[in-house]
Every structure is written in structure tokens, then in C-alpha cells.
Short mmCIF file of C-alpha atoms in Angstrom, two decimals:
data_model
loop_
_atom_site.label_atom_id
_atom_site.label_comp_id
_atom_site.label_asym_id
_atom_site.label_seq_id
_atom_site.Cartn_x
_atom_site.Cartn_y
_atom_site.Cartn_z
CA ALA X 819 40.33 75.84 -3.49
CA ILE X 820 41.49 78.03 -6.41
CA PHE X 821 38.69 76.91 -8.69
CA THR X 822 35.94 77.07 -6.06
CA ALA X 823 36.80 80.67 -5.10
CA ASP X 824 34.01 83.13 -5.95
CA ASP X 825 36.41 85.37 -7.89
CA ALA X 826 38.38 82.62 -9.69
CA LEU X 827 37.20 83.58 -13.19
CA GLY X 828 38.53 87.13 -12.93
CA TRP X 829 41.93 86.00 -11.71
CA VAL X 830 42.19 83.41 -14.50
CA TYR X 831 41.39 86.03 -17.14
CA GLN X 832 43.91 88.51 -15.72
CA PHE X 833 46.58 85.79 -15.71
CA TRP X 834 45.67 84.88 -19.31
CA GLN X 835 46.14 88.55 -20.31
CA SER X 836 49.46 89.00 -18.46
CA GLU X 837 51.69 88.05 -21.39
CA ALA X 838 49.90 90.47 -23.75
CA LYS X 839 50.05 93.18 -21.10
CA ALA X 840 53.83 92.80 -20.67
CA ALA X 841 54.40 92.88 -24.45
CA ILE X 842 52.22 95.98 -24.97
CA ASN X 843 53.88 97.88 -22.12
CA ALA X 844 57.36 96.93 -23.35
CA SER X 845 56.57 98.15 -26.89
CA GLY X 846 55.95 101.74 -25.76
CA ASP X 847 53.11 102.01 -28.32
CA LYS X 848 50.05 104.18 -27.72
CA ILE X 849 47.16 102.20 -26.24
CA ASP X 850 44.09 101.85 -28.48
CA GLY X 851 40.80 100.06 -27.82
CA GLU X 852 42.21 96.68 -28.84
CA LYS X 853 45.12 96.89 -26.37
CA LEU X 854 43.26 98.72 -23.59
CA PRO X 855 41.71 95.69 -21.80
CA ALA X 856 45.01 93.84 -21.40
CA VAL X 857 46.72 96.92 -19.98
CA THR X 858 43.97 98.32 -17.74
CA GLN X 859 42.13 95.29 -16.36
CA LEU X 860 43.29 95.09 -12.77
CA PHE X 861 41.27 92.68 -10.68
CA THR X 862 39.45 94.23 -7.70
CA GLU X 863 40.14 92.58 -4.37
CA PRO X 864 37.01 91.15 -2.69
CA TYR X 865 37.30 93.40 0.38
CA MET X 866 37.18 96.51 -1.85
CA VAL X 867 34.09 95.21 -3.66
CA HIS X 868 32.27 94.34 -0.44
CA PHE X 869 33.29 97.56 1.31
CA LEU X 870 31.76 99.63 -1.49
CA ILE X 871 28.58 97.53 -1.63
CA ASP X 872 28.11 97.55 2.15
CA ASN X 873 28.57 101.32 2.41
CA THR X 874 26.18 102.14 -0.43
CA LEU X 875 23.44 99.52 -0.83
CA GLY X 876 23.96 98.37 2.78
CA ALA X 877 23.98 101.90 4.23
CA TRP X 878 20.87 102.78 2.22
CA TRP X 879 18.95 99.70 3.42
CA VAL X 880 19.90 100.14 7.09
CA SER X 881 18.87 103.81 7.01
CA ARG X 882 15.50 102.84 5.47
CA ASN X 883 14.92 100.05 8.01
CA PRO X 884 16.10 101.36 11.41
CA GLY X 885 16.22 98.77 14.15
CA VAL X 886 15.71 95.88 11.71
CA LYS X 887 18.37 93.19 11.44
CA PRO X 888 19.41 93.07 7.74
CA PRO X 889 18.75 89.74 5.98
CA VAL X 890 22.34 89.83 4.74
CA LYS X 891 25.49 90.56 6.74
CA PHE X 892 27.04 93.94 5.89
CA GLU X 893 30.46 93.09 7.28
CA TYR X 894 32.18 96.32 6.17
CA LEU X 895 29.36 98.76 6.98
CA ARG X 896 30.73 101.74 8.91
CA LEU X 897 28.43 103.31 11.53
CA LEU X 898 28.56 106.56 13.48
CA GLU X 899 28.23 106.64 17.29
CA ASP X 900 24.45 107.05 17.00
CA GLY X 901 24.25 103.85 14.90
CA SER X 902 23.49 105.60 11.61
CA PRO X 903 25.60 104.78 8.52
CA ALA X 904 28.76 106.88 8.15
CA ALA X 905 28.14 107.13 4.40
CA GLY X 906 24.82 108.91 4.91
CA LYS X 907 21.22 107.93 4.30
CA PHE X 908 21.05 108.15 0.46
CA GLU X 909 17.95 110.32 0.72
CA GLY X 910 17.27 110.55 -3.01
CA TRP X 911 17.26 106.78 -3.58
CA PRO X 912 14.00 104.78 -3.89
CA ASP X 913 12.45 103.26 -0.76
CA LYS X 914 12.29 99.67 -2.07
CA THR X 915 15.11 97.42 -3.27
CA ALA X 916 13.04 96.49 -6.35
CA GLU X 917 13.47 100.05 -7.64
CA VAL X 918 17.23 100.47 -7.03
CA THR X 919 19.31 100.23 -10.22
CA SER X 920 23.07 99.66 -10.36
CA LEU X 921 25.58 99.85 -13.21
CA ASP X 922 29.23 98.84 -13.49
CA PRO X 923 30.41 100.69 -16.64
CA CYS X 924 33.84 98.97 -16.59
CA MET X 925 32.68 95.58 -15.32
CA GLY X 926 35.61 93.41 -16.45
CA SER X 927 34.78 89.81 -15.60
CA GLY X 928 31.77 90.83 -13.51
CA HIS X 929 33.15 90.90 -9.95
CA PHE X 930 30.94 93.79 -8.78
CA VAL X 931 27.86 92.48 -10.61
CA ALA X 932 28.25 88.95 -9.21
CA SER X 933 28.89 90.31 -5.69
CA LEU X 934 25.86 92.62 -5.83
CA PHE X 935 23.59 89.76 -6.91
CA PRO X 936 23.24 87.90 -3.57
CA VAL X 937 22.79 91.19 -1.68
CA PHE X 938 19.99 92.40 -3.95
CA ALA X 939 18.44 88.92 -3.91
CA ALA X 940 18.46 88.59 -0.10
CA LEU X 941 16.95 92.07 0.35
CA ARG X 942 14.21 91.42 -2.22
CA MET X 943 13.37 88.00 -0.72
CA TYR X 944 12.94 89.73 2.65
CA GLU X 945 10.89 92.67 1.35
CA GLU X 946 8.75 90.89 -1.24
CA ARG X 947 8.54 87.37 0.26
CA LEU X 948 10.08 85.87 -2.88
CA THR X 949 11.58 82.44 -3.38
CA LYS X 950 15.25 82.17 -4.35
CA GLU X 951 14.22 81.44 -7.94
CA GLN X 952 11.87 84.42 -8.13
CA ALA X 953 14.44 86.77 -6.58
CA THR X 954 17.10 85.51 -9.02
CA ASP X 955 14.99 86.38 -12.07
CA LYS X 956 13.92 89.78 -10.75
CA VAL X 957 17.40 90.90 -9.66
CA ILE X 958 19.00 89.91 -12.99
CA ALA X 959 16.24 91.59 -15.00
CA GLU X 960 15.75 94.74 -12.90
CA ASN X 961 18.63 95.64 -10.55
CA LEU X 962 21.92 94.70 -12.23
CA HIS X 963 23.49 96.37 -15.28
CA GLY X 964 27.02 96.19 -16.68
CA LEU X 965 29.10 97.44 -19.62
CA GLU X 966 32.54 96.31 -20.77
CA LEU X 967 34.79 97.23 -23.72
CA ASP X 968 36.25 93.72 -24.08
CA ALA X 969 33.85 91.26 -25.76
CA ARG X 970 35.46 88.14 -24.24
CA CYS X 971 35.37 89.69 -20.78
CA THR X 972 31.68 90.53 -21.26
CA GLN X 973 30.99 86.85 -21.94
CA ILE X 974 32.95 85.85 -18.83
CA ALA X 975 30.96 88.37 -16.75
CA ALA X 976 27.67 86.89 -18.01
CA PHE X 977 28.82 83.39 -17.13
CA ASN X 978 30.11 84.64 -13.77
CA LEU X 979 26.69 86.09 -12.94
CA ALA X 980 24.93 82.93 -14.13
CA LEU X 981 27.18 80.68 -12.05
CA THR X 982 26.57 82.90 -9.01
CA ALA X 983 22.80 82.71 -9.60
CA TRP X 984 22.82 78.91 -9.97
CA LYS X 985 24.89 78.48 -6.80
CA PHE X 986 22.48 80.82 -4.99
CA CYS X 987 19.47 78.75 -6.12
CA GLY X 988 21.28 75.47 -5.47
CA HIS X 989 20.56 74.21 -8.99
CA TYR X 990 20.62 75.10 -12.68
CA LYS X 991 17.70 77.15 -14.03
CA ALA X 992 17.03 79.13 -17.19
CA LEU X 993 17.77 82.83 -16.57
CA PRO X 994 16.18 86.00 -17.96
CA GLU X 995 18.07 88.18 -20.41
CA MET X 996 20.93 89.89 -18.59
CA ASN X 997 21.51 93.64 -18.74
CA LEU X 998 25.21 93.04 -19.44
CA ALA X 999 26.60 94.25 -22.76
CA CYS X 1000 29.80 94.85 -24.69
CA SER X 1001 30.18 98.60 -25.25
CA GLY X 1002 33.11 98.10 -27.67
CA ILE X 1003 31.23 96.95 -30.78
CA ALA X 1004 30.77 99.31 -33.76
CA PRO X 1005 27.81 99.06 -36.17
CA LYS X 1006 28.60 96.92 -39.21
CA GLY X 1007 25.86 98.17 -41.57
CA LYS X 1008 25.94 101.23 -43.82
CA VAL X 1009 24.86 104.65 -42.61
CA GLU X 1010 22.24 104.76 -45.40
CA ASP X 1011 20.53 101.69 -43.92
CA TRP X 1012 20.34 103.36 -40.51
CA VAL X 1013 18.87 106.51 -41.99
CA LYS X 1014 16.22 104.54 -43.92
CA LEU X 1015 14.84 103.20 -40.64
CA VAL X 1016 13.52 106.67 -39.82
CA GLY X 1017 10.60 105.57 -42.01
CA ASN X 1018 7.42 107.47 -42.66
CA VAL X 1019 7.72 110.35 -40.23
CA PRO X 1020 6.12 113.66 -41.27
CA ARG X 1021 8.21 115.50 -43.86
CA ASP X 1022 8.84 118.42 -41.46
CA ASP X 1023 10.58 116.06 -39.02
CA ARG X 1024 12.24 113.67 -41.46
CA GLY X 1025 15.33 115.80 -42.09
CA ARG X 1026 15.93 116.26 -38.36
CA MET X 1027 15.53 112.54 -37.70
CA GLU X 1028 17.84 111.56 -40.56
CA ASN X 1029 20.54 114.01 -39.43
CA GLY X 1030 20.28 112.66 -35.88
CA MET X 1031 20.64 109.08 -37.08
CA LYS X 1032 23.74 109.99 -39.12
CA MET X 1033 25.29 111.58 -36.02
CA LEU X 1034 24.44 108.52 -33.89
CA TYR X 1035 25.95 106.21 -36.52
CA GLU X 1036 29.22 108.18 -36.48
CA HIS X 1037 29.11 108.24 -32.69
CA PHE X 1038 28.79 104.44 -32.42
CA GLN X 1039 31.60 103.90 -34.94
CA LEU X 1040 33.95 104.99 -32.13
CA ALA X 1041 32.72 102.21 -29.79
CA PRO X 1042 35.85 99.99 -30.16
CA GLU X 1043 38.00 102.89 -28.94
CA LEU X 1044 35.70 104.59 -26.42
CA GLY X 1045 33.53 101.80 -24.96
CA SER X 1046 31.49 103.15 -22.04
CA LEU X 1047 32.72 106.70 -22.69
CA LEU X 1048 30.24 106.74 -25.57
CA ASP X 1049 27.34 108.96 -24.58
CA PRO X 1050 24.51 108.99 -27.13
CA THR X 1051 22.65 111.57 -25.04
CA THR X 1052 25.27 114.22 -25.96
CA ILE X 1053 23.71 114.55 -29.42
CA LYS X 1054 21.86 117.80 -28.88
CA ALA X 1055 18.64 118.68 -30.61
CA ASP X 1056 18.27 121.80 -32.76
CA ALA X 1057 16.29 122.90 -35.81
CA PHE X 1058 18.25 120.41 -37.95
CA THR X 1059 18.84 117.47 -35.58
CA ALA X 1060 16.39 115.34 -33.57
CA SER X 1061 16.96 114.75 -29.83
CA PHE X 1062 18.24 111.46 -28.48
CA GLU X 1063 14.82 110.82 -26.90
CA GLU X 1064 13.16 111.18 -30.32
CA LEU X 1065 15.79 108.94 -31.93
CA GLN X 1066 15.71 106.14 -29.34
CA PRO X 1067 12.97 103.99 -31.00
CA VAL X 1068 14.72 104.33 -34.38
CA LEU X 1069 18.12 103.62 -32.81
CA LYS X 1070 16.72 100.44 -31.27
CA ARG X 1071 15.55 99.25 -34.70
CA ALA X 1072 18.86 100.20 -36.30
CA LEU X 1073 20.92 98.32 -33.72
CA GLU X 1074 18.71 95.26 -33.86
CA ASN X 1075 19.04 95.23 -37.65
CA GLU X 1076 22.78 94.80 -37.17
CA GLY X 1077 22.23 91.07 -36.84
CA ASP X 1078 23.29 91.55 -33.24
CA THR X 1079 20.92 88.94 -31.84
CA GLU X 1080 21.81 87.90 -28.31
CA GLN X 1081 23.45 84.51 -28.18
CA LEU X 1082 21.68 82.04 -25.97
CA GLU X 1083 24.03 79.37 -24.71
CA ARG X 1084 23.05 77.15 -21.82
CA GLY X 1085 20.83 79.90 -20.43
CA VAL X 1086 23.56 82.57 -20.31
CA MET X 1087 23.19 85.72 -22.40
CA ALA X 1088 25.76 88.47 -22.92
CA ALA X 1089 24.27 91.07 -25.24
CA GLY X 1090 25.97 93.27 -27.79
CA ILE X 1091 25.54 96.68 -29.28
CA ALA X 1092 21.72 96.87 -29.12
CA LYS X 1093 21.72 96.44 -25.35
CA ALA X 1094 24.83 98.64 -24.94
CA GLY X 1095 23.05 101.51 -26.69
CA GLN X 1096 20.11 101.16 -24.32
CA LEU X 1097 22.31 100.98 -21.19
CA LEU X 1098 24.45 103.97 -22.23
CA GLY X 1099 21.35 106.12 -22.64
CA SER X 1100 19.92 105.31 -19.18
CA LYS X 1101 20.46 106.67 -15.64
CA TYR X 1102 21.11 104.67 -12.46
CA ASP X 1103 20.91 105.02 -8.67
CA LEU X 1104 24.34 103.46 -8.12
CA ILE X 1105 27.42 103.44 -10.34
CA ILE X 1106 29.91 101.01 -8.80
CA THR X 1107 33.21 100.15 -10.48
CA ASN X 1108 36.99 99.93 -10.52
CA VAL X 1109 37.93 102.41 -13.24
CA PRO X 1110 40.70 101.76 -15.84
CA TYR X 1111 43.96 103.64 -15.20
CA LEU X 1112 45.79 105.09 -18.23
CA GLN X 1113 47.53 108.45 -18.51
CA LEU X 1114 46.63 110.76 -21.38
CA LYS X 1115 50.11 110.56 -22.96
CA ARG X 1116 49.73 106.77 -23.42
CA GLN X 1117 46.29 106.91 -25.05
CA SER X 1118 45.61 106.44 -28.77
CA ASP X 1119 44.89 109.61 -30.76
CA ILE X 1120 41.16 108.82 -31.10
CA LEU X 1121 40.74 108.22 -27.37
CA ALA X 1122 42.93 111.19 -26.33
CA ASN X 1123 41.19 113.62 -28.72
CA HIS X 1124 37.74 112.56 -27.52
CA ILE X 1125 38.80 113.01 -23.89
CA LYS X 1126 40.46 116.41 -24.45
CA LYS X 1127 37.30 117.64 -26.15
CA ASN X 1128 34.73 116.27 -23.69
CA TYR X 1129 36.50 115.89 -20.32
CA VAL X 1130 38.64 119.02 -19.97
CA GLU X 1131 39.01 119.00 -16.18
CA SER X 1132 39.62 115.24 -15.75
CA LYS X 1133 41.57 114.52 -18.96
CA THR X 1134 44.95 113.73 -17.36
CA ASP X 1135 44.05 110.09 -16.69
CA LEU X 1136 41.37 107.70 -17.96
CA ALA X 1137 40.55 106.97 -14.29
CA THR X 1138 39.39 110.53 -13.55
CA VAL X 1139 37.66 110.74 -16.93
CA PHE X 1140 35.57 107.73 -15.90
CA ILE X 1141 34.68 109.41 -12.60
CA GLU X 1142 33.35 112.39 -14.57
CA ARG X 1143 31.62 110.10 -17.09
CA SER X 1144 29.95 108.21 -14.24
CA TYR X 1145 28.28 111.39 -12.97
CA ASN X 1146 26.44 111.57 -16.31
CA LEU X 1147 25.14 108.03 -15.79
CA THR X 1148 23.58 108.68 -12.38
CA LYS X 1149 20.11 109.88 -11.56
CA ILE X 1150 19.92 113.30 -9.90
CA TYR X 1151 20.39 111.80 -6.40
CA GLY X 1152 22.49 108.88 -7.61
CA SER X 1153 25.79 107.81 -6.06
CA LEU X 1154 29.21 106.73 -7.27
CA ALA X 1155 31.27 104.05 -5.51
CA ILE X 1156 34.64 103.93 -7.23
CA VAL X 1157 38.08 102.39 -6.81
CA SER X 1158 40.55 104.88 -8.30
CA PRO X 1159 44.13 106.16 -7.94
CA ALA X 1160 44.46 108.77 -5.18
CA ASN X 1161 46.48 111.35 -7.16
CA TRP X 1162 43.46 113.47 -8.14
CA ILE X 1163 42.82 114.25 -4.47
CA SER X 1164 45.99 116.34 -4.14
CA GLN X 1165 47.85 116.99 -7.41
CA ASP X 1166 47.83 120.50 -8.89
CA TYR X 1167 46.58 119.65 -12.36
CA TYR X 1168 43.38 118.19 -10.92
CA LYS X 1169 42.53 121.39 -9.02
CA LYS X 1170 39.62 122.40 -11.30
CA PHE X 1171 38.32 118.83 -11.28
CA ARG X 1172 38.36 118.80 -7.45
CA LEU X 1173 36.72 122.22 -7.19
CA ASN X 1174 33.94 121.17 -9.53
CA ILE X 1175 33.25 118.07 -7.43
CA LEU X 1176 33.30 120.03 -4.17
CA ILE X 1177 30.95 122.70 -5.55
CA THR X 1178 28.47 120.53 -7.46
CA ARG X 1179 28.59 117.14 -5.68
CA ARG X 1180 28.72 115.68 -2.20
CA ILE X 1181 31.53 113.36 -1.10
CA ASN X 1182 30.22 110.82 1.42
CA PHE X 1183 33.66 109.48 2.19
CA ILE X 1184 37.14 108.88 0.79
CA VAL X 1185 39.02 105.81 1.94
CA GLN X 1186 42.79 105.75 1.40
CA LEU X 1187 44.31 102.32 0.78
CA GLY X 1188 47.91 101.49 1.59
CA SER X 1189 50.18 99.42 -0.63
#
């Protein structure tokens, strides 16, 4: 029963990390990117995962298809007395499942991604009259995205999604490239090689492009410490520096020149830095995750300094920092579905963070969990 459970891989990995976690915590050392996964990877219980999926993707689908029985059971969907979803109607989302994009920026061993897969697949089979095999390919290629600091965990997540897809189809099949990537890999090449890839742009623009590429190179050097907190879009354009949009084609070439070719093993691909750069520069309809928990005082200097500079209102804990980071990854009407500690709801030093959320965002619901 243990090994046939849907979430067995995540539990095995957490158990495997438990000895390292105990040793790191006992040492009292600051937590850097290398130690972060062992300390912060807490497995998300299935009911939490399904509750968040049912009250986002499920609520959206039910509101778009009133009176229609969903092709998948939304067991945890909460409804108001009039039968409408308690979480709202997700008005800014697309009208078709094919166009809805999701990202787990702290995906661990892929629990959210693997749990989203059958829901997306069932909805697309219903809407587009697809076979299981067709739905599998389209959902993996178009709906699901994930980022993870830990390279081994990224590989497990890719296998987790593949195993889920094969079980869904009832047999093995080759799968399309997955939009799952390790966000903790730094470029190995020299900055000069990146800059050279700017190529034969007009002389007036060349200086701006080269400066932008240098800044991006330095930015990605922090990947092993920052992971999904990396935000290449923060490189602002001016008279001397090209915009991220201008740099994207060059960045793609630079990352691919890293020798970071995706490894194809038995039809399962977990990509590296090239894909991570693409995913970090995109926007999504749904960010769904269990954020890492780590107080500022326990963070390495590189991580703490980056957070104090860029996340002033949420800096007290990595958990709240990731809530703020997730807002930057959503489309204008996008939604966050997050498992986090509850302290930011009431503690004094999160007052500005709360006020900013209440003024600039909309909270659909907050669900308090007991011990």
C-alpha cells in the first residue's frame, strides 16, 4: 500500500532528507541554498492539495459551466447557498481549460503538478473531445509548469508526473518535453561568452544589449541561493541597458550554450537552467504551492540581503517573501493558492504586508488549519 500510494515518492524523499535536516538544524548554521531543501521541504498533505485545486480550477470551471456536471469530482469545492463557488468566479481567467496556465514555483517532488494533471486532462477531454493520450500530451505541454531549487527533487517531480500520466493512460507512452525545471543552477560559462551572443545588432543598440546580458549573467549566478526568487524581469531598461523583453532571444541562446541539454531518459525530461529562465520570465493564471518556511535570522547572507533589498514588507520569513514573489508571477487577473504559516495574518511586523494585500489584491478566502 505504501508504494502504490499516489504521493509515495514525496514521502520517500522527505524521509531520505530527514537525517540531513536534523544535522543542519542541530548545527545552528545559517541556511544557504545547498541546505535549504533539506530544511524547508515539508510534504503537503493530499487534502490540502485537492482543496486548493478544487477551489481554484474547480471553482473556475463550475462558474463557467453552470448546471453542467463536472467530468471530474471536485470533492472539496465549497459552494454558497445559491450554488455558486465560495471562492468566486475567477472572472479574469480564460474561458477554456486549454488556455489556463499553472505554476508551482516551489514544486518539491511534484505533488501539486501530479495532482493537477488528471484534473486538467479530464476537463480538456470533455471540452475538446480528446483521447487520454491526446489530453496527456496537451496538458503536459501547455497547462503545467513547475520550478524547484533542488536538482534531485526536480528529477523526482518529472518522474512523478510521468508516472501519473502513464497510469492515467493505462500504459507507457513517450511524453512531450515537460515545463518542469531546476531554478537552482548557475551558468557555468564566462560572462564574455554570454555577451558575445548579442551578435550583429546595430551599433547604437549593442552597448545596451551587452550591458543587459552582463546584468542577467550576474543575476543568474545567484540561482543556487535564490532559486525561484530570481526574477529576470526586474532588470530595468534605460539608455544604457536593454529591457528583458529585448534580451530574451539572446538569453535563450546563452542558456542553451551552457551545454544544458535536457536529459531524455525513458521518456521523462526534467529541464535545467534554459527552461528555468523561460519559466521565471513568464506569467500564469494560477500559482499553486506550499511555500518554504525559514525566518530571516536563519537565512544565509546572500539570501537575506536579496530579500531585505527586494521584499521589504514580507522579509521576516521566506514563506511571506514567496507570497509576494508569487504575485509577480501571475497575470493581471491571476490567482494564488498557497499553503503558508498563519502568523502573517495577525502579527504586528506584517502589518504593512497585510495592508498592501488588502489595498491592492482580493482575498477569496483564508482557511485556518488546526494542528
